[in-house]
PDB file of C-alpha atoms in Angstrom:
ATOM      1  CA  UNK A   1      73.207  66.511  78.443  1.00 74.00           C
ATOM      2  CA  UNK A   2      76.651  67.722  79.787  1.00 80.00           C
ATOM      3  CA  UNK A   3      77.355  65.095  83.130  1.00 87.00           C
ATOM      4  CA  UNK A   4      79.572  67.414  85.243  1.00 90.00           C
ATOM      5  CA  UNK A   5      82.404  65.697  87.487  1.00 94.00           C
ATOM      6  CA  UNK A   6      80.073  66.396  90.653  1.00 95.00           C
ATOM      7  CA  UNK A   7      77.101  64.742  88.966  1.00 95.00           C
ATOM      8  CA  UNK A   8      78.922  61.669  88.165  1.00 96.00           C
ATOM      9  CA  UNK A   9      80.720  61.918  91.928  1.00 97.00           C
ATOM     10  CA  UNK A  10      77.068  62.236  93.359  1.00 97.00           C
ATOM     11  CA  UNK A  11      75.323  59.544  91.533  1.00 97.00           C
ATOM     12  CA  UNK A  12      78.498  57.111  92.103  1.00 97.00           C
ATOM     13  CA  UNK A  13      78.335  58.276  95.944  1.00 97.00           C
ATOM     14  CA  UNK A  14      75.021  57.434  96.253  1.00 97.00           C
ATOM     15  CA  UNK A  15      75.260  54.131  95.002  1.00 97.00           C
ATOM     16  CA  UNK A  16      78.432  52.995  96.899  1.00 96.00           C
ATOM     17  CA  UNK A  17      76.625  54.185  99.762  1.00 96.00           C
ATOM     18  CA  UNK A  18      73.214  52.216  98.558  1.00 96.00           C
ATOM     19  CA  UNK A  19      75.723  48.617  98.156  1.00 94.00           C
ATOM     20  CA  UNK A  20      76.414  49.504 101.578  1.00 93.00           C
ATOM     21  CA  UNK A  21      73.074  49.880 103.085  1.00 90.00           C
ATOM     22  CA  UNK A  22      72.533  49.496 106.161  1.00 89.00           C
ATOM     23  CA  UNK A  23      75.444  50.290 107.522  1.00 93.00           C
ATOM     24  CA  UNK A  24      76.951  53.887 107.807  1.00 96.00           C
ATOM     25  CA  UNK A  25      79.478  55.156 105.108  1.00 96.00           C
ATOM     26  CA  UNK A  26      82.343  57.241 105.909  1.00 96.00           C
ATOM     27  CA  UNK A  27      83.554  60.048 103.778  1.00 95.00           C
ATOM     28  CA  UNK A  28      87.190  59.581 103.997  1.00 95.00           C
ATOM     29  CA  UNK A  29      86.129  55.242 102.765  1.00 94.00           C
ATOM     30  CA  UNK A  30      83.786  56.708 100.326  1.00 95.00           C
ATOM     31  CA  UNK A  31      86.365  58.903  98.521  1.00 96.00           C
ATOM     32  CA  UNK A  32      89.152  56.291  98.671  1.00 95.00           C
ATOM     33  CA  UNK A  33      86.590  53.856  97.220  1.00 93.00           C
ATOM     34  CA  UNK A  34      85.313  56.295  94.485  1.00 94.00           C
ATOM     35  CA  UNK A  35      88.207  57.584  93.725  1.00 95.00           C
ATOM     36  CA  UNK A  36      87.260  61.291  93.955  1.00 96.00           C
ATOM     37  CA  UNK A  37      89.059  64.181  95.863  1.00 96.00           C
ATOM     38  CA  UNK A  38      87.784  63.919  99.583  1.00 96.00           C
ATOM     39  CA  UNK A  39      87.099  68.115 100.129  1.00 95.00           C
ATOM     40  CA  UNK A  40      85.160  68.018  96.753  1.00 95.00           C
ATOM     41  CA  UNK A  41      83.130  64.589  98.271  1.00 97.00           C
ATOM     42  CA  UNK A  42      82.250  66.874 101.801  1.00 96.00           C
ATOM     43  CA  UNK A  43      80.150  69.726  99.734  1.00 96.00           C
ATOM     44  CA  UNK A  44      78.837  67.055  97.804  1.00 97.00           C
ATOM     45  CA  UNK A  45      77.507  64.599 100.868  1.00 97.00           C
ATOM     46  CA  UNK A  46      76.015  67.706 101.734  1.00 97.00           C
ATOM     47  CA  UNK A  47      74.045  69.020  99.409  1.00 97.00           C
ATOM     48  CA  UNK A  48      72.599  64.838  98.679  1.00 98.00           C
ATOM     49  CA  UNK A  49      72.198  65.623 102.594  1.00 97.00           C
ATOM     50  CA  UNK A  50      70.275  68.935 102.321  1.00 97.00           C
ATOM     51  CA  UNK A  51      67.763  67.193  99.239  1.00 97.00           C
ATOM     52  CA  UNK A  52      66.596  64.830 101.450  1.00 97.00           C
ATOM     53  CA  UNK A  53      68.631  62.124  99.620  1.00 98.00           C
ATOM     54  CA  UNK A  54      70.947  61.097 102.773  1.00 97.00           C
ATOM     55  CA  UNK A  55      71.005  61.119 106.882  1.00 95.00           C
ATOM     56  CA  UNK A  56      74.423  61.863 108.265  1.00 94.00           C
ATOM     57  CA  UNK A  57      75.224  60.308 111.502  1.00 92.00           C
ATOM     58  CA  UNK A  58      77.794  62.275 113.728  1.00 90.00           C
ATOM     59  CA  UNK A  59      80.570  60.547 116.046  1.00 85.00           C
ATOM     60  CA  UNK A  60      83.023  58.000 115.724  1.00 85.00           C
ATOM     61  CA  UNK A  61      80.557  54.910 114.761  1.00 86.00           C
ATOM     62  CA  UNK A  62      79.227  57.764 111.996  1.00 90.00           C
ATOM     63  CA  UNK A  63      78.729  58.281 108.551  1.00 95.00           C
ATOM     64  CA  UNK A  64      75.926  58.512 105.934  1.00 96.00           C
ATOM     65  CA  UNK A  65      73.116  56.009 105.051  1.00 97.00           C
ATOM     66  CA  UNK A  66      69.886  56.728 102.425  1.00 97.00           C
ATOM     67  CA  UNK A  67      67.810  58.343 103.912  1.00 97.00           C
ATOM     68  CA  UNK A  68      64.976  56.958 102.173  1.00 96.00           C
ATOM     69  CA  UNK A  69      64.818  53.139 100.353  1.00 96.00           C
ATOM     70  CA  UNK A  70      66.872  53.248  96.977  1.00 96.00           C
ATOM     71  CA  UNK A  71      63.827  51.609  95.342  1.00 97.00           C
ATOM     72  CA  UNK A  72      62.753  55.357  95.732  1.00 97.00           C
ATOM     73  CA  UNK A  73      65.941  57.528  94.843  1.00 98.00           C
ATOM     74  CA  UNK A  74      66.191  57.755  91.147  1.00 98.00           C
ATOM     75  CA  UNK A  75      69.266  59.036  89.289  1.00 97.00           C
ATOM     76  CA  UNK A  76      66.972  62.497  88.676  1.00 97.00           C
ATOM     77  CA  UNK A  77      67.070  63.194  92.373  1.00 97.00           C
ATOM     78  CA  UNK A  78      70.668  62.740  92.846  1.00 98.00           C
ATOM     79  CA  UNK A  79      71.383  64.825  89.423  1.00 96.00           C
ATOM     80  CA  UNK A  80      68.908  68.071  90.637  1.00 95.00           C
ATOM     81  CA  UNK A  81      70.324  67.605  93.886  1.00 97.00           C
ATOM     82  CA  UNK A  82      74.013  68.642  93.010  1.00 96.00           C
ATOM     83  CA  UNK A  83      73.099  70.067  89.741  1.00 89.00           C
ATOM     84  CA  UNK A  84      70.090  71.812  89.610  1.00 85.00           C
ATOM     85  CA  UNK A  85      68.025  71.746  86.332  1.00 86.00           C
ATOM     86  CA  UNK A  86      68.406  68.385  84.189  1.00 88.00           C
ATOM     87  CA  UNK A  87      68.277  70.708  81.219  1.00 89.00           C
ATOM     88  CA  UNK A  88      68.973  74.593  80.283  1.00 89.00           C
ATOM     89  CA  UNK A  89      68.684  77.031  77.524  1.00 90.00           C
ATOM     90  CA  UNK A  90      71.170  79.857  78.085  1.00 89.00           C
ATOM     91  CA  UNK A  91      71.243  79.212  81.673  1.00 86.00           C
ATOM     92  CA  UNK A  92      67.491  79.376  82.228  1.00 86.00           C
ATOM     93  CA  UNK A  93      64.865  76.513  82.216  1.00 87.00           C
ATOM     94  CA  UNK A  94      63.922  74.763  79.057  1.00 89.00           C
ATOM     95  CA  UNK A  95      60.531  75.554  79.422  1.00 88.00           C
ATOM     96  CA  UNK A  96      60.887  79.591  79.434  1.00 90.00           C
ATOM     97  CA  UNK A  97      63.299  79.855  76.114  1.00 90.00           C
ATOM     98  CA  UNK A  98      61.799  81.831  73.436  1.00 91.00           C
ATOM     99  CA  UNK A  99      62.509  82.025  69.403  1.00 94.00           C
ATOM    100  CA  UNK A 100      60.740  84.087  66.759  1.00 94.00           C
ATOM    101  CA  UNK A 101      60.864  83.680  62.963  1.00 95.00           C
ATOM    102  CA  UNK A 102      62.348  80.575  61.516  1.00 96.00           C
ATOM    103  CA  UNK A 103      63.497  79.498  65.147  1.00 94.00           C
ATOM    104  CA  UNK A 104      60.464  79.103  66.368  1.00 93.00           C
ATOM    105  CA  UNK A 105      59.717  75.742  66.762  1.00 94.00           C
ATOM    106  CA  UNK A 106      63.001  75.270  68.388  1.00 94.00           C
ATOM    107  CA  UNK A 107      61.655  75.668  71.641  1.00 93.00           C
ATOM    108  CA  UNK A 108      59.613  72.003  71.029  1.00 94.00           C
ATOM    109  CA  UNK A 109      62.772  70.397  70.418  1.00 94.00           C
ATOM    110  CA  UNK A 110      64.560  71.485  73.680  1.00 93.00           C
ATOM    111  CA  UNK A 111      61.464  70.390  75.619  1.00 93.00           C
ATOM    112  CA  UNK A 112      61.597  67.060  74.035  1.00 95.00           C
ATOM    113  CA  UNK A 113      65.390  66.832  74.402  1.00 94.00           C
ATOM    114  CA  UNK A 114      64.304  67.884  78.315  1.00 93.00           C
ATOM    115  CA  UNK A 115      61.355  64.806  77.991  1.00 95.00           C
ATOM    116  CA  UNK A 116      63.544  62.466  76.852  1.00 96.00           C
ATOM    117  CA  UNK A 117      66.208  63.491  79.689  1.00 94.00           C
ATOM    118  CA  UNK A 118      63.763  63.041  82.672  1.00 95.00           C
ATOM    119  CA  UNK A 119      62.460  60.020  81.021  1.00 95.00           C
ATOM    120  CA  UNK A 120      65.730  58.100  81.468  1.00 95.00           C
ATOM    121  CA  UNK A 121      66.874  59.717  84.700  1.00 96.00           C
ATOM    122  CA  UNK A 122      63.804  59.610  87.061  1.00 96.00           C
ATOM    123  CA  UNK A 123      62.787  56.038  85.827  1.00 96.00           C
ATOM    124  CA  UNK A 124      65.870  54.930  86.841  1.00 96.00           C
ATOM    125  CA  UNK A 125      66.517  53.787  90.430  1.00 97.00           C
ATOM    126  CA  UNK A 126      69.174  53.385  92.433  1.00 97.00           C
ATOM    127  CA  UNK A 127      67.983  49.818  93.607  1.00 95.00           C
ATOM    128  CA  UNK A 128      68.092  49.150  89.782  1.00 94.00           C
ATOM    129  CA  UNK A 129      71.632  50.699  89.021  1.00 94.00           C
ATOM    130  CA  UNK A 130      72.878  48.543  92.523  1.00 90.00           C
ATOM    131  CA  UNK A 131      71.377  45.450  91.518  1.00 85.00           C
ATOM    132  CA  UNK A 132      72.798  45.098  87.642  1.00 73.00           C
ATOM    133  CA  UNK A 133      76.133  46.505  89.199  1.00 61.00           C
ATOM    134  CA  UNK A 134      75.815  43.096  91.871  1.00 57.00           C
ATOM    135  CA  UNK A 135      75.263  40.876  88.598  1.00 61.00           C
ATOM    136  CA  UNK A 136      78.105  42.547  86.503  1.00 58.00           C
ATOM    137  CA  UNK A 137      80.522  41.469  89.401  1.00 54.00           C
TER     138      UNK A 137
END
């Protein structure tokens, strides 16, 4: 699995903003905090906004918060949310790539590389990743 620099923004967005729950997170704070490139953060925060993943609060006193408990946001979510598929053949999903002859049971092993992918990533919370960070520090 290729982790793209959006990906690991995303996922390390979402969890600085999960440490900071309940109160709002700025962009310009989360960027500085995260280290990543504040105009690349904006499309980001947007697209976690558009999946459901986090409320944005206009005004001075704004910023972003979970929109939903991070008991219930795994790393999956975050990863299709900014990325799309988890896995891809070609450019097209796992599931639809094709081989003939002595290929042919290559398909099975990109499904199980795709299996083995989802099992890590959407059993993994962000309430999970926050709380081992919290006993790490």
């Amino acid at each position: 699995m290729y982790v793209s620099a959006r990906t690991d923004y995303a996922v390390r967005a979402m969890l600085a903003v999960t440490a900071e729950h309940p109160r709002l997170v700025k962009a310009a704070g989360l960027a500085a905090a995260q280290d990543i490139p504040l105009s690349f953060l904006q499309g980001i925060l947007l697209d976690l906004r558009r999946a459901g993943l986090l409320h944005s609060h206009r005004g001075v006193d704004g910023g972003y918060a979970l929109a939903r408990p991070a008991e219930e946001i795994t790393v999956g979510d975050v990863v299709r949310a900014v990325g799309g598929a988890l896995t891809t053949v070609r450019g097209l999903p796992t599931s639809t790539a094709t081989y003939h002859g002595a290929a042919t049971a290559l398909h099975d092993v990109w499904v199980a590389v795709e299996a083995a992918i989802e099992g890590v990533v959407d059993h993994k919370t962000l309430a999970e990743l926050s709380s081992i960070s919290v006993k790490r520090n």
